[in-house]
CSV table of C-alpha atoms and ligand atoms in Angstrom, one decimal:
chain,number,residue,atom,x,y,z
A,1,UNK,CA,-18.9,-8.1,14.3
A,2,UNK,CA,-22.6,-7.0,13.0
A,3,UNK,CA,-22.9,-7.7,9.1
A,4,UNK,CA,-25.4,-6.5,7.0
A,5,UNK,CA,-26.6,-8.2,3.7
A,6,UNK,CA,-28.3,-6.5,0.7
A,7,UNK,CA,-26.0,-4.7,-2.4
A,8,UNK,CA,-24.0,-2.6,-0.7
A,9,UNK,CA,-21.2,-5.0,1.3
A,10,UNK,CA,-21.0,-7.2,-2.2
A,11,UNK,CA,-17.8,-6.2,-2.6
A,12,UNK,CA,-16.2,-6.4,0.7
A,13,UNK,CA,-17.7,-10.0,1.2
A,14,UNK,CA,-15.9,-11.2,-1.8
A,15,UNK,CA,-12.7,-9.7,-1.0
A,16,UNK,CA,-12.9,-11.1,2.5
A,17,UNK,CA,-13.7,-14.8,1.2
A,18,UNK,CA,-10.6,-14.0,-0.9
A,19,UNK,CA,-8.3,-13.3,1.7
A,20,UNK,CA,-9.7,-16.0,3.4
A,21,UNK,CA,-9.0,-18.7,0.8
A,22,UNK,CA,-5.6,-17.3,-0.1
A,23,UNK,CA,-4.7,-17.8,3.7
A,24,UNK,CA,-4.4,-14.1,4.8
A,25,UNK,CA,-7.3,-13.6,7.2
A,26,UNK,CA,-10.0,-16.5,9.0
A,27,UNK,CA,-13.3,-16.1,11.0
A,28,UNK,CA,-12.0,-18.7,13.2
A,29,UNK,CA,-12.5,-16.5,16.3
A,30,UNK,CA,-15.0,-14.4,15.1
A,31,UNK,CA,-18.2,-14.0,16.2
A,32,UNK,CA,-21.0,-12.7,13.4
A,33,UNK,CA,-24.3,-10.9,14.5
A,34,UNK,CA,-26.6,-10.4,11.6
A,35,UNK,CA,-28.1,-6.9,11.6
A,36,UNK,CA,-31.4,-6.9,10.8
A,37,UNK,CA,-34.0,-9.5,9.2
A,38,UNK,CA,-37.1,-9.5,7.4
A,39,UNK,CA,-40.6,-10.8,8.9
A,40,UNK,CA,-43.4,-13.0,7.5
A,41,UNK,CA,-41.1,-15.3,5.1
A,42,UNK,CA,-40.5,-18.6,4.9
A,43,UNK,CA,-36.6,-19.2,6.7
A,44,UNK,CA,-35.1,-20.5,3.7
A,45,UNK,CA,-36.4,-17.7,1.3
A,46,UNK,CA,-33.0,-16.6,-0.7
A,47,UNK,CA,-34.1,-13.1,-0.1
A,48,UNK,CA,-33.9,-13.2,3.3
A,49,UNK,CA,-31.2,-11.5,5.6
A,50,UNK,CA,-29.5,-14.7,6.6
A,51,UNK,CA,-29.5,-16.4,3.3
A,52,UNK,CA,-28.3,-13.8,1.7
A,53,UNK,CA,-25.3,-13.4,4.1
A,54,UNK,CA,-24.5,-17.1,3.4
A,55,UNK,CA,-24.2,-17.1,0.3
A,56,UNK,CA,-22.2,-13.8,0.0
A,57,UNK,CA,-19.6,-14.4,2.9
A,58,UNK,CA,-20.4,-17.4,5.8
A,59,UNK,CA,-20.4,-20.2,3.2
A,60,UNK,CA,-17.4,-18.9,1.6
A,61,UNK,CA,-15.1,-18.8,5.0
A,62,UNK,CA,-14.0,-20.8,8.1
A,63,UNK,CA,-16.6,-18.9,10.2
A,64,UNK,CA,-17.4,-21.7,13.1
A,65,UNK,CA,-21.8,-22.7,12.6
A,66,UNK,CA,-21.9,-21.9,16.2
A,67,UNK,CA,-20.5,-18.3,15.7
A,68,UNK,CA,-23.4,-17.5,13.0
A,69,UNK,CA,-25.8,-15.6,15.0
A,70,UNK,CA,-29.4,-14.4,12.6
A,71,UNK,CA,-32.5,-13.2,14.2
A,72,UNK,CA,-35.5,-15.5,13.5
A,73,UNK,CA,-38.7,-13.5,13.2
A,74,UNK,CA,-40.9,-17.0,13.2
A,75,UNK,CA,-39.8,-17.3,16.5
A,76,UNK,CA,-43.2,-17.5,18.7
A,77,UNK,CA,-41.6,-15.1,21.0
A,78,UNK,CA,-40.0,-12.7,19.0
A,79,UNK,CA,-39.9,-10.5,22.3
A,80,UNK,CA,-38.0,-13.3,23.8
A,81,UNK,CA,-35.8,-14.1,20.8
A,82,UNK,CA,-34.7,-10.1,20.6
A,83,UNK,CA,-33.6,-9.9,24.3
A,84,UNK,CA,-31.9,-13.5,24.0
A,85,UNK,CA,-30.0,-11.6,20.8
A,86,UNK,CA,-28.6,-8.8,22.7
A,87,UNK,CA,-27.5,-11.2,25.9
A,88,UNK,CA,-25.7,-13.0,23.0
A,89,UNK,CA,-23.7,-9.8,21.8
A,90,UNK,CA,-23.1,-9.6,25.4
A,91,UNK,CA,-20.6,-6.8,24.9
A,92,UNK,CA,-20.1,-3.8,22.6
A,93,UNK,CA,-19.3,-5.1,19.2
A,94,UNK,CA,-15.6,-4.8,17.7
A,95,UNK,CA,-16.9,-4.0,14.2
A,96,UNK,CA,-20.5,-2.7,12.6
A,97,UNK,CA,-20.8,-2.4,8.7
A,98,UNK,CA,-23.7,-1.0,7.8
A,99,UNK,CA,-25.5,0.0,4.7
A,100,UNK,CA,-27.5,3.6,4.2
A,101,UNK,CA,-31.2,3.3,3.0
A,102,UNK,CA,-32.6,6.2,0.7
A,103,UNK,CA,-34.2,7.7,4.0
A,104,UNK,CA,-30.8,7.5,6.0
A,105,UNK,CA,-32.0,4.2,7.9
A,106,UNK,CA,-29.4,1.8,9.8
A,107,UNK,CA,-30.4,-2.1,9.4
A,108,UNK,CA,-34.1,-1.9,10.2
A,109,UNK,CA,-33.8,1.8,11.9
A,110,UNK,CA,-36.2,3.6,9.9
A,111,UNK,CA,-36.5,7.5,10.4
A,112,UNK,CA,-37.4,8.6,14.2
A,113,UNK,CA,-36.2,5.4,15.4
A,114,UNK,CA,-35.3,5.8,19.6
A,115,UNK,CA,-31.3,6.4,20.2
A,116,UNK,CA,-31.5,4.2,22.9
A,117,UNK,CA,-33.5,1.1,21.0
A,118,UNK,CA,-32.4,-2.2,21.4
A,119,UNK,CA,-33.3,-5.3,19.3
A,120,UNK,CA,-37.1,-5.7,18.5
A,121,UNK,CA,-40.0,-5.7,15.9
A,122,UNK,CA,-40.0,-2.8,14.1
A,123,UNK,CA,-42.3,-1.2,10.6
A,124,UNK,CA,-40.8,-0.8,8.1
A,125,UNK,CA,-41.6,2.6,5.6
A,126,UNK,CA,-43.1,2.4,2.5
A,127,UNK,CA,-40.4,3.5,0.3
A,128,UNK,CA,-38.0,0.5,2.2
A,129,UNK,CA,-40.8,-2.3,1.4
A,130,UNK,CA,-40.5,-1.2,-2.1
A,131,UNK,CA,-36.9,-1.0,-2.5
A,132,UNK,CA,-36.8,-4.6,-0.8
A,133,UNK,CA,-38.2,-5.8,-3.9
A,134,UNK,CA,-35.1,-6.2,-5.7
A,135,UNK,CA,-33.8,-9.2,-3.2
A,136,UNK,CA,-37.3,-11.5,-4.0
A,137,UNK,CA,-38.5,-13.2,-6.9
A,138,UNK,CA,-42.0,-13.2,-5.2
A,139,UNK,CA,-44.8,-10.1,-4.7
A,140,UNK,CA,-45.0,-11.2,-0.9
A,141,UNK,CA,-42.6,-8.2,0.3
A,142,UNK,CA,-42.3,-8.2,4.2
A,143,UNK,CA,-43.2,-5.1,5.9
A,144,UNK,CA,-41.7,-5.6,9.2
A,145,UNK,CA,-38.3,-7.3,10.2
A,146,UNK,CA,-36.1,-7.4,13.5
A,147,UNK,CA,-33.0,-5.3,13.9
A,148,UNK,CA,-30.0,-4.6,15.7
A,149,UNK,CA,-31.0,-1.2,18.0
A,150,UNK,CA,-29.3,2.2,17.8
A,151,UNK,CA,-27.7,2.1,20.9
A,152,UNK,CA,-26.0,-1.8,20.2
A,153,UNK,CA,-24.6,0.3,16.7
A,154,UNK,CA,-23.7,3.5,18.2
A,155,UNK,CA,-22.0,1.4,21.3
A,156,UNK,CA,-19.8,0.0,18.6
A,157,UNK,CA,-16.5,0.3,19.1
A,158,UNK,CA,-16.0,0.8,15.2
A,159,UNK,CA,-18.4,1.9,12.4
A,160,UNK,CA,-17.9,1.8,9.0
A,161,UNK,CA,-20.6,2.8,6.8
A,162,UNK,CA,-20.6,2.1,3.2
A,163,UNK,CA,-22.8,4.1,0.2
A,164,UNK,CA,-22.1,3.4,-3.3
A,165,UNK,CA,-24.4,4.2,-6.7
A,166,UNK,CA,-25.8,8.1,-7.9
A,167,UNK,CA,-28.9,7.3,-5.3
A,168,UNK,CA,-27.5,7.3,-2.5
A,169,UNK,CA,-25.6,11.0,-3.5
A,170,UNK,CA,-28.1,13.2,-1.5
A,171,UNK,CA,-28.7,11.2,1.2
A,172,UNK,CA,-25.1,10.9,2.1
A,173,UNK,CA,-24.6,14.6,1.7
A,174,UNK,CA,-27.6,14.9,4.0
A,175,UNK,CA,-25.3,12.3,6.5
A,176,UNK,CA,-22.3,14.5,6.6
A,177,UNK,CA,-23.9,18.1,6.1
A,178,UNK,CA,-27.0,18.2,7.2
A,179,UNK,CA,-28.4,17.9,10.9
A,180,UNK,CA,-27.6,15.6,13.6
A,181,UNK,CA,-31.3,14.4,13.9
A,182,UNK,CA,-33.3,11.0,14.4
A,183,UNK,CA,-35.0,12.3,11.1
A,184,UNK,CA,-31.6,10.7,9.6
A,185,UNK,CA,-30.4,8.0,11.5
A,186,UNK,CA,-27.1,7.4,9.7
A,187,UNK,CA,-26.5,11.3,10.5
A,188,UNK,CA,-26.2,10.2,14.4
A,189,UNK,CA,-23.0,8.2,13.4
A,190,UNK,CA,-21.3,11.8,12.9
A,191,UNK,CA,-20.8,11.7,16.9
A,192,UNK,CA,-19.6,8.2,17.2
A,193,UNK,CA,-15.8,8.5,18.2
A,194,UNK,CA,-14.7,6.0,15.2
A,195,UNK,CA,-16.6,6.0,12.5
A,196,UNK,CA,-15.9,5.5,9.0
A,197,UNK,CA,-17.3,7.2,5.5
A,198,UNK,CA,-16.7,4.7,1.8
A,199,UNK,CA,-18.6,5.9,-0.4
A,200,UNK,CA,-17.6,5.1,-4.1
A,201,UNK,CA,-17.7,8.6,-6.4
A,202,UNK,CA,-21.5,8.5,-7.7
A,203,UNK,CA,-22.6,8.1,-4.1
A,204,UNK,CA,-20.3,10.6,-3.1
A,205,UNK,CA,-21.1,13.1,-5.8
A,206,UNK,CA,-22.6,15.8,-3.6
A,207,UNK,CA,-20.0,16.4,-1.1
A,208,UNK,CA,-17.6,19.4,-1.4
A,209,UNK,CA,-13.7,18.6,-0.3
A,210,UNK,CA,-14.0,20.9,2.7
A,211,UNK,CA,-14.1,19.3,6.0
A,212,UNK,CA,-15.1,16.2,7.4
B,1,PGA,P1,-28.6,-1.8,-0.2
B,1,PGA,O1,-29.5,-1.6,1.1
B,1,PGA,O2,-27.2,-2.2,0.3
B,1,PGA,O3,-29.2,-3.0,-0.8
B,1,PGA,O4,-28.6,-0.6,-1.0
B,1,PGA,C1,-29.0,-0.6,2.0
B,1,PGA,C2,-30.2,-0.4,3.0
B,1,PGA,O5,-31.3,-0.1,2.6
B,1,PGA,O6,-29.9,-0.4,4.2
């Protein structure tokens, strides 16, 4: 499976390192993919994908060391290190969670991102940089990272995205009413064949009960 860190996923990862310690479920033949990571920190920087992941999930279950895959943008050849990533995944992944940024970005897929990207380097936008700043304790905010392509999410073979809090509310009524455009990457999900939609009610707020 492809995890994400940041806010969002909080909740599942604690409910999974539940289950995990009450003996209902184990990562001992799991495989986990991190999606996306941030460039230009140091690799033990508690804001940091990876780190953050630990400590919300990996440390807290029976995941084997070897089954932790994390992109490592200090990597001399990040080019390289992308490619060796996706020969890793090998096949299409069982399960992606993913996150929604203000702008409708996937991991590290910012607005306009190609359908058919793979892992690599990417920009990130302005408004992401900024909303990073809430996972540092320092002013050095990255402004580029690695991610997990388009094509590696939409090849899933399930998708669940997640959304909760008031700002999220337009953009996920953008997801599920508005166009089916790069413009909104998260809106692409709409034609994979089995994705799901949690969204808690403030994030939720601006969708009507018809449809979908
Ligand atoms: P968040 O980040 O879960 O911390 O809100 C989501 C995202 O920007 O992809």
């Amino acid at each position: 499976m492809c995890l994400p860190s940041g806010t969002t996923p909080a909740g599942i990862y604690a409910e999974m390192s539940r289950s995990v310690r009450a003996g209902l479920a184990s990562f001992q033949r799991a495989r986990v993919f991190v999606l996306d990571e941030f460039g230009g920190l140091s690799p033990d920087d508690p804001g940091s994908s990876r780190q953050m992941l630990r400590r919300q999930l990996i440390d807290a279950v029976d995941l084997p060391s070897a089954a932790f895959h994390f992109l490592d943008p200090g990597d001399s050849d990040v080019v390289r290190h992308c490619r060796d990533y996706d020969a890793a995944i090998a096949d299409a992944f069982d399960l992606v969670l993913l996150g929604i940024g203000l702008n409708g970005h996937l991991g590290m897929n910012e607005p306009g991102s190609p359908m058919d990207g793979s892992t690599r380097r990417v920009e990130l936008h302005g408004a992401t940089i900024q909303s990073s700043a809430r996972y540092f304790t320092h002013q050095n905010l990255p402004h580029w990272g690695l991610t997990v392509g388009l094509k590696t999410i939409l090849e899933s073979k399930e998708v669940w995205l997640l959304a909760n809090g008031a700002a999220k509310a337009e953009i996920i009524q953008q997801t599920v009413r508005g166009d089916i455009s790069a413009s909104n990457p998260a809106s692409l999900l709409r034609r994979h064949p089995d994705c799901s939609l949690f969204v808690d009610a403030d994030a939720g707020a601006l969708l009507d009960n018809a449809g979908h």
